[in-house]
């Protein structure tokens, strides 16, 4: 075998930009050994509702899904808790649709994380300041408790915070 | 101008005759991480895994690293995505889980390329498309066709469902309602999930009912996800426990989850809210928007510019009969916000625990002012709007109830 020569490579870029005061655009672009695809969604603030979605999809051997028809189902879906089940259900789980579904989810996750970024820039730089900042974050939004190792029992960030339930 | 960008790069090479070497990078405005993976070519077992943080957020993010090792020995098959999310995403770090998911997909695709190269060694003119067709027909020895064709199922992301902080304004509104502990009237927990009807629940239906009786509820309503209990089953449970048991259904629509009552139809998959509304109206049932703002207040309402008045304009509220304003699985702020919206719209408000384990039963419930013993009586009572949501079960710490005059809402 030809050592050191790649057998597969993937590059996925997802970005978010604010088009105006009430509209966010998220775009996920994928290029891998077999696939060239992009998904774009527009989301409206303040309720983070998808108002438009479009996609392009080319794959080496998979038949292209009817992306226009599939994505017509997305407007009205809210980006937030429970969205993955809805997106998966609407876009479908056939092999041809899975990548599109995943890319829609990536777009939505990017919007959520982009809003998080606005919060995180306010975090202090000192260790003590960070501990307090993130501890308060869990206290204020108890759903974060146990969401990851940093917010699980035993972490300094949840000391003194009562678990939900 | 971009406000956020995430770049992911995954490269797969052959390490030796038996294993693939995968290197992956995730880099975005917040996180920077890398992952190296060895995967068996034949059986696609994760043989080695290592991760590295370059940039992170909290001082405790490093606690995620040991969970990477729990994926060692796992095999990349159709269920790997779910296992990554459960083991690494929920317990470790969802961003590492996201990157591992990409690695697993890449490993599967690389294995496909290697199988083609191997087949081509004996047949130099074998094109990739021809190879795939033959593999689909099972003509290539040891191709593991089925598993490889399903590889894309690993493409389910780890879920940053909730990234961060809530804040901003408190729900506004005068008055108060409900109260902890036992209350007067006929109190029913209108939202509970049992296993196995709801795979996400860990409580059997018997455990839920016994707990409801033990804590003094007047009744409990089974609202399993897209699951229809037959009237015979529910009657048998009533007889068995000598306790009022009702049936509903929590149905996922394109606009979120809805609690429906009086609908016999077994609905599978995602339905549009408009379609569900038609079904419920035709059946003479009742539909409640379940936890309508779950996760909405993850971000500051100020940041999003969200007010109850704006939120009340969401089209879904034109299609529901009521709003669940006390739900045991959302934050107090989110419940409070739901209350404000229900009041703005003058829609009836209900409470339900959304219990997924017995100890959660009755955290919130709905107090009716009439006795309710049958399904028909329940629907009639819901349509009467004569009820209030209540915090029924004593919590470990004081609960701040949404500030809203719910009595006013149900008196209209």
Coordinates of C-alpha atoms in Angstrom, one line a residue:
Chain A
X1 CA 0.0 0.0 0.0
X2 CA 1.1 3.5 -0.7
X3 CA 1.9 4.7 2.8
X4 CA 1.4 8.3 3.8
X5 CA -0.9 9.0 0.9
X6 CA -4.3 9.9 2.1
X7 CA -7.1 7.5 1.4
X8 CA -9.8 10.0 2.3
X9 CA -9.9 13.7 3.3
X10 CA -12.7 16.0 4.4
X11 CA -13.0 19.7 4.9
X12 CA -16.1 21.2 6.4
X13 CA -16.6 24.8 7.1
X14 CA -19.6 26.3 8.8
X15 CA -20.0 30.0 9.2
X16 CA -22.6 32.4 10.6
X17 CA -23.1 36.1 9.7
X18 CA -25.7 38.6 10.6
X19 CA -27.5 40.0 7.6
X20 CA -29.5 42.6 9.5
X21 CA -30.8 43.2 13.0
X22 CA -33.2 40.2 12.7
X23 CA -31.7 37.8 10.3
X24 CA -28.8 35.4 10.6
X25 CA -27.3 33.4 7.8
X26 CA -25.5 30.1 8.4
X27 CA -23.7 28.2 5.7
X28 CA -22.2 24.8 5.9
X29 CA -19.8 23.8 3.0
X30 CA -18.4 20.3 2.6
X31 CA -15.7 19.0 0.4
X32 CA -14.5 15.5 0.8
X33 CA -13.2 12.8 -1.4
X34 CA -16.7 12.0 -2.7
X35 CA -18.9 14.9 -1.8
X36 CA -19.2 18.6 -2.8
X37 CA -22.1 20.2 -1.0
X38 CA -23.4 23.3 0.7
X39 CA -26.4 24.1 2.8
X40 CA -27.5 27.6 3.7
X41 CA -30.2 28.6 6.1
X42 CA -31.6 31.9 7.2
X43 CA -32.9 32.3 10.7
X44 CA -35.0 35.0 12.1
X45 CA -34.5 36.6 15.5
X46 CA -35.7 36.7 18.2
X47 CA -37.2 33.3 18.1
X48 CA -34.5 31.7 16.0
X49 CA -36.9 30.3 13.5
X50 CA -35.7 29.0 10.2
X51 CA -37.2 31.1 7.4
X52 CA -35.4 29.8 4.4
X53 CA -33.2 26.9 3.5
X54 CA -31.4 25.8 0.3
X55 CA -28.7 23.4 -0.6
X56 CA -26.5 22.0 -3.4
X57 CA -25.4 18.4 -3.3
X58 CA -23.1 16.5 -5.5
X59 CA -21.8 13.0 -4.6
X60 CA -19.6 10.6 -6.5
X61 CA -22.1 7.8 -6.5
X62 CA -25.2 8.7 -4.5
X63 CA -28.1 9.9 -6.4
X64 CA -28.7 13.6 -5.6
X65 CA -31.6 14.0 -3.2
X66 CA -34.4 16.3 -4.1
X67 CA -33.0 19.0 -1.9
X68 CA -35.3 21.8 -2.9
X69 CA -38.3 19.7 -2.0
X70 CA -36.7 18.4 1.2
X71 CA -35.7 21.8 2.5
X72 CA -39.2 23.3 1.8
X73 CA -40.2 21.5 5.0
X74 CA -37.8 23.4 7.2
X75 CA -39.2 27.0 7.4
X76 CA -40.9 27.4 10.7
X77 CA -38.7 25.0 12.6
X78 CA -37.1 26.7 15.6
X79 CA -33.4 26.4 16.3
X80 CA -33.0 25.2 19.8
X81 CA -33.9 22.3 22.1
X82 CA -35.5 19.4 20.3
X83 CA -34.5 20.6 16.9
X84 CA -32.5 17.5 15.9
X85 CA -35.4 15.2 16.2
X86 CA -37.5 17.5 14.1
X87 CA -34.8 18.1 11.4
X88 CA -34.1 14.4 11.2
X89 CA -37.8 13.6 10.9
X90 CA -38.4 16.3 8.2
X91 CA -35.3 15.8 6.1
X92 CA -35.4 12.0 6.3
X93 CA -32.9 9.3 7.1
X94 CA -32.4 7.8 3.7
X95 CA -28.7 7.5 2.8
X96 CA -29.0 10.3 0.2
X97 CA -30.5 12.7 2.7
X98 CA -28.3 12.0 5.8
X99 CA -25.6 14.3 4.8
X100 CA -28.0 17.1 4.0
X101 CA -29.7 16.6 7.4
X102 CA -26.4 16.6 9.1
X103 CA -25.4 19.8 7.4
X104 CA -28.6 21.5 8.3
X105 CA -27.9 20.5 11.9
X106 CA -24.4 21.9 11.6
X107 CA -25.8 25.2 10.4
X108 CA -28.2 25.3 13.4
X109 CA -25.6 24.4 15.9
X110 CA -23.3 27.1 14.5
X111 CA -26.0 29.7 15.1
X112 CA -26.4 28.5 18.7
X113 CA -22.6 28.6 19.3
X114 CA -22.3 32.0 17.6
X115 CA -24.7 33.4 20.2
X116 CA -22.7 31.7 22.9
X117 CA -19.6 33.4 21.6
X118 CA -21.2 36.8 22.4
X119 CA -21.6 35.6 26.1
X120 CA -18.2 34.1 26.4
X121 CA -16.3 37.2 25.4
X122 CA -17.5 38.6 28.7
X123 CA -15.7 35.9 30.7
X124 CA -12.9 37.2 33.0
X125 CA -9.4 36.1 32.3
X126 CA -8.4 35.2 35.8
X127 CA -8.8 31.6 37.1
X128 CA -11.0 32.7 40.0
X129 CA -13.1 34.9 37.7
X130 CA -13.6 32.1 35.2
X131 CA -14.7 29.7 37.9
X132 CA -17.3 32.2 39.2
X133 CA -18.4 33.1 35.7
X134 CA -19.0 29.5 34.6
X135 CA -20.5 28.5 37.9
X136 CA -23.0 31.2 37.6
X137 CA -23.7 30.1 34.1
X138 CA -24.8 26.7 35.4
X139 CA -26.7 28.1 38.3
X140 CA -28.6 30.4 36.0
X141 CA -29.3 27.6 33.5
X142 CA -29.5 24.4 35.4
X143 CA -30.1 22.4 32.2
X144 CA -26.3 22.7 31.7
X145 CA -25.7 20.5 34.8
X146 CA -24.3 17.2 33.6
X147 CA -24.2 18.3 30.0
X148 CA -20.5 17.7 29.8
X149 CA -17.6 16.8 32.0
X150 CA -16.9 20.4 33.0
X151 CA -20.5 20.7 34.3
X152 CA -20.8 17.3 36.0
X153 CA -20.6 16.4 39.6
X154 CA -17.0 16.6 40.9
X155 CA -16.3 19.7 38.8
X156 CA -15.4 22.9 40.6
X157 CA -18.0 24.6 38.5
X158 CA -20.9 22.9 40.1
X159 CA -19.7 22.9 43.7
X160 CA -22.6 23.9 45.9
X161 CA -25.1 23.7 43.0
X162 CA -27.9 21.3 43.4
X163 CA -28.4 19.0 40.5
X164 CA -31.8 19.3 38.7
X165 CA -34.5 16.7 39.4
Chain B
X1 CA -18.9 40.1 8.4
X2 CA -18.8 36.6 9.8
X3 CA -19.7 36.3 13.5
X4 CA -18.7 32.7 13.8
X5 CA -16.8 30.1 11.7
X6 CA -16.0 26.5 12.5
X7 CA -13.5 24.6 10.3
X8 CA -13.1 20.8 10.5
X9 CA -10.4 18.9 8.7
X10 CA -10.2 15.1 8.7
X11 CA -7.4 13.1 7.0
X12 CA -7.2 9.4 6.7
X13 CA -4.0 7.5 5.8
X14 CA -3.0 3.8 6.0
X15 CA -0.8 3.3 9.0
X16 CA 0.1 -0.4 8.3
X17 CA -1.6 -3.3 6.6
X18 CA -4.2 -3.6 9.4
X19 CA -4.9 -0.1 10.5
X20 CA -5.9 3.4 9.4
X21 CA -4.4 6.5 10.9
X22 CA -6.8 9.4 11.3
X23 CA -5.9 13.0 12.1
X24 CA -8.6 15.5 12.7
X25 CA -8.8 19.2 13.7
X26 CA -11.7 21.3 14.8
X27 CA -11.1 25.0 15.0
X28 CA -13.7 27.7 15.6
X29 CA -14.0 31.0 17.3
X30 CA -14.3 29.3 20.7
X31 CA -12.7 25.9 20.6
X32 CA -9.6 24.4 19.1
X33 CA -9.1 20.7 19.4
X34 CA -7.3 17.9 17.7
X35 CA -7.8 14.1 17.6
X36 CA -5.7 11.2 16.5
X37 CA -7.3 7.8 15.9
X38 CA -6.2 4.3 14.9
X39 CA -8.9 2.2 13.4
X40 CA -8.8 -1.4 12.2
X41 CA -9.2 -1.6 8.4
X42 CA -11.1 -4.9 8.5
X43 CA -13.3 -4.6 11.5
X44 CA -13.2 -0.9 11.9
X45 CA -12.5 -1.1 15.6
X46 CA -11.2 2.0 17.4
X47 CA -7.8 0.8 18.4
X48 CA -6.3 3.9 19.8
X49 CA -7.6 7.4 20.4
X50 CA -6.0 10.6 21.7
X51 CA -7.1 14.2 21.9
X52 CA -5.6 17.5 22.5
X53 CA -7.1 20.9 23.5
X54 CA -5.6 23.9 21.9
X55 CA -8.3 26.4 23.0
X56 CA -11.2 25.9 25.4
X57 CA -13.7 27.8 27.6
X58 CA -14.0 26.6 31.2
X59 CA -11.2 25.8 33.6
X60 CA -12.7 22.3 33.9
X61 CA -12.8 21.3 30.2
X62 CA -9.8 19.1 30.7
X63 CA -12.0 16.7 32.7
X64 CA -13.4 15.5 29.3
X65 CA -10.2 13.9 28.2
X66 CA -10.6 10.5 30.0
X67 CA -13.9 9.9 28.3
X68 CA -12.1 9.7 25.0
X69 CA -10.6 6.4 26.1
X70 CA -14.0 4.9 26.7
X71 CA -14.5 4.9 23.0
X72 CA -11.5 2.6 22.6
X73 CA -12.5 -0.9 21.5
X74 CA -15.8 0.3 20.1
X75 CA -16.6 -0.6 16.5
X76 CA -17.7 1.8 13.8
X77 CA -21.0 0.5 12.8
X78 CA -24.5 2.0 12.3
X79 CA -25.0 2.7 16.0
X80 CA -21.7 4.4 16.6
X81 CA -23.2 7.9 16.4
X82 CA -25.6 7.3 19.2
X83 CA -22.8 5.7 21.3
X84 CA -20.5 8.6 20.7
X85 CA -23.2 11.1 21.8
X86 CA -24.0 9.1 24.9
X87 CA -20.5 8.2 26.1
X88 CA -18.4 11.1 24.9
X89 CA -20.9 13.8 24.1
X90 CA -23.0 13.8 27.2
X91 CA -20.4 12.8 29.7
X92 CA -17.2 14.2 28.2
X93 CA -17.3 17.0 25.6
X94 CA -19.8 17.4 22.7
X95 CA -17.1 19.1 20.6
X96 CA -14.8 16.1 20.8
X97 CA -17.8 13.9 20.1
X98 CA -18.6 16.0 17.0
X99 CA -15.1 15.6 15.7
X100 CA -15.1 11.8 16.5
X101 CA -18.3 11.5 14.6
X102 CA -16.6 13.0 11.5
X103 CA -13.6 10.7 12.0
X104 CA -15.8 7.6 12.1
X105 CA -17.5 8.6 8.9
X106 CA -14.1 9.3 7.3
X107 CA -12.8 5.9 8.4
X108 CA -15.7 4.1 6.8
X109 CA -15.2 6.0 3.5
X110 CA -11.5 5.4 3.6
X111 CA -12.1 1.6 4.1
X112 CA -14.3 1.7 1.0
X113 CA -11.5 3.2 -1.0
X114 CA -9.1 0.6 0.3
X115 CA -11.4 -2.2 -0.7
X116 CA -11.6 -0.8 -4.2
X117 CA -7.9 -0.5 -4.4
X118 CA -7.5 -4.1 -3.3
X119 CA -10.1 -5.3 -5.8
X120 CA -8.3 -3.2 -8.5
X121 CA -5.1 -5.0 -7.8
X122 CA -6.5 -8.1 -9.4
X123 CA -8.6 -6.2 -12.0
X124 CA -6.7 -3.0 -13.0
X125 CA -9.6 -1.8 -15.1
X126 CA -12.2 -1.9 -12.3
X127 CA -13.7 1.5 -12.0
X128 CA -14.8 2.9 -8.7
X129 CA -18.4 3.0 -9.8
X130 CA -18.3 -0.6 -11.0
X131 CA -16.7 -1.6 -7.8
X132 CA -19.5 0.0 -5.8
X133 CA -22.2 -1.7 -7.9
X134 CA -20.5 -5.0 -7.4
X135 CA -20.2 -4.3 -3.7
X136 CA -23.8 -3.4 -3.4
X137 CA -24.6 -6.8 -5.0
X138 CA -22.2 -8.5 -2.5
X139 CA -19.9 -9.6 -5.3
X140 CA -16.6 -8.5 -3.7
X141 CA -15.2 -10.8 -1.1
X142 CA -15.1 -9.5 2.4
X143 CA -16.6 -6.2 1.4
X144 CA -18.8 -5.7 4.5
X145 CA -21.2 -4.0 2.1
X146 CA -24.1 -3.5 4.4
X147 CA -22.1 -1.8 7.1
X148 CA -20.2 0.4 4.7
X149 CA -23.4 1.5 2.9
X150 CA -24.8 2.6 6.2
X151 CA -21.7 4.6 7.1
X152 CA -23.4 7.9 6.8
X153 CA -25.5 7.2 9.7
X154 CA -22.5 8.1 11.9
X155 CA -23.2 11.6 10.7
X156 CA -25.2 12.7 13.6
X157 CA -23.7 15.5 15.4
X158 CA -23.1 15.7 19.1
X159 CA -25.5 18.2 20.3
X160 CA -24.7 21.6 21.6
X161 CA -28.4 21.9 22.4
X162 CA -27.6 24.3 25.2
X163 CA -24.5 26.3 25.0
X164 CA -24.7 28.8 27.6
X165 CA -26.2 31.2 29.9
X166 CA -29.6 32.7 30.4
X167 CA -30.2 36.1 31.7
X168 CA -31.9 39.3 30.9
X169 CA -35.3 40.3 32.0
X170 CA -37.4 38.4 34.4
X171 CA -40.9 37.5 33.3
X172 CA -43.2 40.3 34.1
X173 CA -46.7 40.3 35.5
X174 CA -48.5 40.6 38.7
X175 CA -50.0 38.1 41.0
X176 CA -49.2 34.5 41.6
X177 CA -50.7 31.1 41.6
X178 CA -50.3 27.5 42.6
X179 CA -48.3 26.5 45.6
X180 CA -46.2 23.6 46.8
X181 CA -47.5 20.4 48.3
X182 CA -51.0 19.3 48.4
X183 CA -53.6 21.5 47.0
X184 CA -57.4 21.6 47.0
X185 CA -59.3 20.3 44.0
X186 CA -58.6 17.5 41.6
X187 CA -54.9 17.5 40.8
X188 CA -53.7 15.6 37.7
X189 CA -50.2 15.4 36.5
X190 CA -50.9 15.9 32.8
X191 CA -47.5 15.0 31.4
X192 CA -45.6 11.8 32.2
X193 CA -43.6 9.3 30.3
X194 CA -43.3 5.6 30.9
X195 CA -40.8 3.0 29.7
X196 CA -40.9 1.2 27.2
X197 CA -43.6 3.3 25.6
X198 CA -41.2 6.2 25.8
X199 CA -37.6 5.0 25.3
X200 CA -36.3 8.1 27.1
X201 CA -38.1 7.2 30.3
X202 CA -36.7 5.0 33.0
X203 CA -39.9 4.5 34.9
X204 CA -42.4 1.7 34.3
X205 CA -46.1 2.7 34.1
X206 CA -46.7 0.9 37.4
X207 CA -44.0 3.0 39.1
X208 CA -45.4 6.2 37.8
X209 CA -48.9 5.4 39.0
X210 CA -47.8 4.2 42.4
X211 CA -45.8 7.3 42.9
X212 CA -48.7 9.5 41.9
X213 CA -50.9 7.8 44.4
X214 CA -48.2 7.9 47.1
X215 CA -47.7 11.6 46.9
X216 CA -51.4 12.3 46.9
X217 CA -52.1 13.3 43.3
X218 CA -55.7 12.8 42.2
X219 CA -54.7 11.3 38.9
X220 CA -52.0 10.9 36.3
X221 CA -52.0 11.2 32.6
X222 CA -49.7 9.0 30.4
X223 CA -48.3 11.1 27.6
X224 CA -45.8 8.9 25.9
X225 CA -44.0 10.1 22.8
X226 CA -46.0 9.3 19.7
X227 CA -47.6 6.4 21.5
X228 CA -51.2 5.5 21.7
X229 CA -52.4 3.7 24.8
X230 CA -55.6 1.8 24.1
X231 CA -58.6 2.5 26.3
X232 CA -58.5 -1.1 27.4
X233 CA -54.9 -0.8 28.6
X234 CA -55.6 2.3 30.6
X235 CA -58.8 0.8 32.1
X236 CA -56.7 -2.3 33.2
X237 CA -54.2 0.0 34.8
X238 CA -57.0 1.9 36.6
X239 CA -58.4 -1.4 37.9
X240 CA -55.0 -2.7 38.9
X241 CA -54.0 0.4 40.9
X242 CA -57.5 1.6 41.8
X243 CA -56.4 5.0 40.8
X244 CA -57.4 7.5 38.0
X245 CA -55.2 7.0 35.0
X246 CA -55.7 9.0 31.8
X247 CA -54.1 8.9 28.4
X248 CA -52.7 11.6 26.2
X249 CA -49.9 11.7 23.7
X250 CA -46.9 13.9 23.2
X251 CA -46.5 14.4 19.5
X252 CA -43.5 16.0 17.8
X253 CA -44.5 18.5 15.1
X254 CA -42.4 20.8 13.0
X255 CA -43.3 23.5 15.5
X256 CA -42.3 21.5 18.6
X257 CA -43.9 19.1 21.0
X258 CA -47.7 19.1 21.6
X259 CA -49.7 17.3 24.2
X260 CA -52.9 16.0 22.7
X261 CA -55.8 14.5 24.5
X262 CA -58.7 12.6 22.9
X263 CA -56.8 11.6 19.7
X264 CA -56.8 7.9 19.0
X265 CA -54.8 8.1 15.8
X266 CA -51.3 6.6 16.0
X267 CA -49.1 9.3 14.5
X268 CA -45.5 8.4 13.6
X269 CA -42.7 10.6 12.5
X270 CA -42.9 14.4 12.3
X271 CA -46.2 15.9 11.5
X272 CA -46.9 19.5 10.7
X273 CA -48.7 21.4 13.4
X274 CA -51.5 22.3 10.9
X275 CA -52.0 18.6 10.2
X276 CA -52.1 17.7 13.8
X277 CA -54.5 20.5 14.6
X278 CA -56.9 19.2 11.9
X279 CA -56.7 15.7 13.5
X280 CA -57.3 17.0 16.9
X281 CA -60.3 19.1 15.9
X282 CA -61.8 16.3 14.0
X283 CA -61.4 14.0 17.0
X284 CA -62.9 16.6 19.3
X285 CA -59.7 16.6 21.3
X286 CA -57.6 19.2 23.0
X287 CA -54.1 20.3 22.2
X288 CA -51.5 22.0 24.5
X289 CA -48.2 23.4 23.5
X290 CA -45.7 21.5 25.6
X291 CA -42.8 23.4 27.2
X292 CA -43.1 25.9 24.3
X293 CA -40.0 27.9 25.4
X294 CA -37.7 25.0 26.3
X295 CA -34.3 26.3 25.6
X296 CA -35.5 29.6 24.4
X297 CA -33.9 31.5 27.2
X298 CA -30.5 29.8 27.0
X299 CA -29.5 33.1 25.7
X300 CA -30.4 36.4 27.2
X301 CA -33.8 37.7 26.1
X302 CA -32.1 41.0 25.7
X303 CA -29.5 39.4 23.4
X304 CA -32.3 38.0 21.2
X305 CA -34.7 40.8 21.6
X306 CA -37.4 38.4 22.8
X307 CA -40.4 39.7 24.7
X308 CA -43.6 37.8 25.6
X309 CA -45.5 40.0 23.2
X310 CA -43.2 39.1 20.3
X311 CA -43.1 35.5 21.3
X312 CA -46.9 35.4 21.4
X313 CA -46.9 36.2 17.7
X314 CA -45.5 32.7 16.9
X315 CA -48.0 31.1 14.6
X316 CA -48.2 28.0 16.7
X317 CA -50.1 29.8 19.4
X318 CA -53.0 30.3 16.9
X319 CA -53.3 26.5 16.7
X320 CA -53.3 25.3 20.2
X321 CA -56.0 25.2 22.9
X322 CA -53.7 25.8 25.8
X323 CA -50.1 26.3 27.0
X324 CA -48.1 24.2 29.4
X325 CA -46.6 26.9 31.6
X326 CA -45.3 24.7 34.4
X327 CA -43.1 21.9 33.0
X328 CA -40.7 20.0 35.2
X329 CA -37.9 19.8 32.6
X330 CA -37.4 23.5 31.8
X331 CA -36.0 26.3 33.8
X332 CA -38.1 28.5 36.0
X333 CA -37.4 31.4 33.7
X334 CA -38.6 29.5 30.8
X335 CA -41.8 28.5 32.7
X336 CA -42.2 32.1 33.7
X337 CA -41.9 33.2 30.1
X338 CA -44.5 30.7 29.0
X339 CA -46.8 32.0 31.6
X340 CA -46.4 35.5 30.4
X341 CA -47.1 34.5 26.8
X342 CA -50.1 32.5 27.9
X343 CA -51.4 35.5 29.7
X344 CA -50.7 37.7 26.8
X345 CA -52.7 35.4 24.6
X346 CA -55.3 34.7 27.3
X347 CA -54.8 31.0 26.6
X348 CA -55.5 28.4 29.4
X349 CA -52.4 27.3 31.2
X350 CA -51.5 23.8 32.5
X351 CA -48.8 22.1 34.5
X352 CA -47.2 18.7 34.1
X353 CA -44.1 17.1 35.5
X354 CA -42.8 15.7 32.2
X355 CA -41.6 12.9 34.5
X356 CA -39.2 10.4 33.0
X357 CA -38.6 8.8 36.4
X358 CA -40.9 8.0 39.2
X359 CA -39.3 10.6 41.6
X360 CA -40.3 13.4 39.2
X361 CA -44.0 12.6 39.2
X362 CA -46.1 15.5 40.4
X363 CA -43.4 18.2 40.4
X364 CA -45.9 20.2 38.5
X365 CA -49.6 19.3 37.8
X366 CA -52.9 20.9 37.0
X367 CA -55.6 21.5 39.5
X368 CA -59.1 21.2 38.2
X369 CA -62.1 22.6 40.1
X370 CA -64.3 19.6 39.2
X371 CA -63.7 15.9 39.7
X372 CA -62.4 14.1 36.7
X373 CA -62.8 10.4 36.4
X374 CA -63.1 9.5 32.7
X375 CA -61.4 10.5 29.6
X376 CA -64.4 12.3 28.4
X377 CA -64.6 14.2 31.6
X378 CA -60.9 15.2 31.3
X379 CA -61.4 16.6 27.8
X380 CA -64.5 18.4 29.0
X381 CA -62.6 19.8 31.9
X382 CA -59.7 21.0 29.7
X383 CA -62.1 22.7 27.4
X384 CA -63.9 24.4 30.4
X385 CA -60.6 26.3 31.1
X386 CA -61.4 25.9 34.8
X387 CA -58.0 24.9 36.1
X388 CA -54.7 26.2 37.2
X389 CA -51.2 24.9 37.0
X390 CA -49.6 24.0 40.4
X391 CA -46.3 23.1 41.8
X392 CA -47.4 20.0 43.6
X393 CA -44.4 18.1 44.8
X394 CA -42.1 19.7 47.3
X395 CA -38.8 20.5 45.8
X396 CA -35.4 20.3 47.4
X397 CA -35.2 24.1 47.2
X398 CA -37.9 26.8 47.0
X399 CA -39.4 27.2 43.7
X400 CA -40.0 30.6 42.3
X401 CA -43.3 30.4 40.6
X402 CA -44.0 32.3 37.4
X403 CA -45.4 35.7 38.2
X404 CA -48.7 35.7 36.4
X405 CA -52.3 35.9 37.2
X406 CA -53.3 32.5 35.9
X407 CA -56.6 32.6 37.7
X408 CA -57.5 35.4 35.4
X409 CA -56.6 33.4 32.4
X410 CA -58.8 30.5 33.4
X411 CA -61.8 32.7 34.4
X412 CA -62.5 34.1 31.0

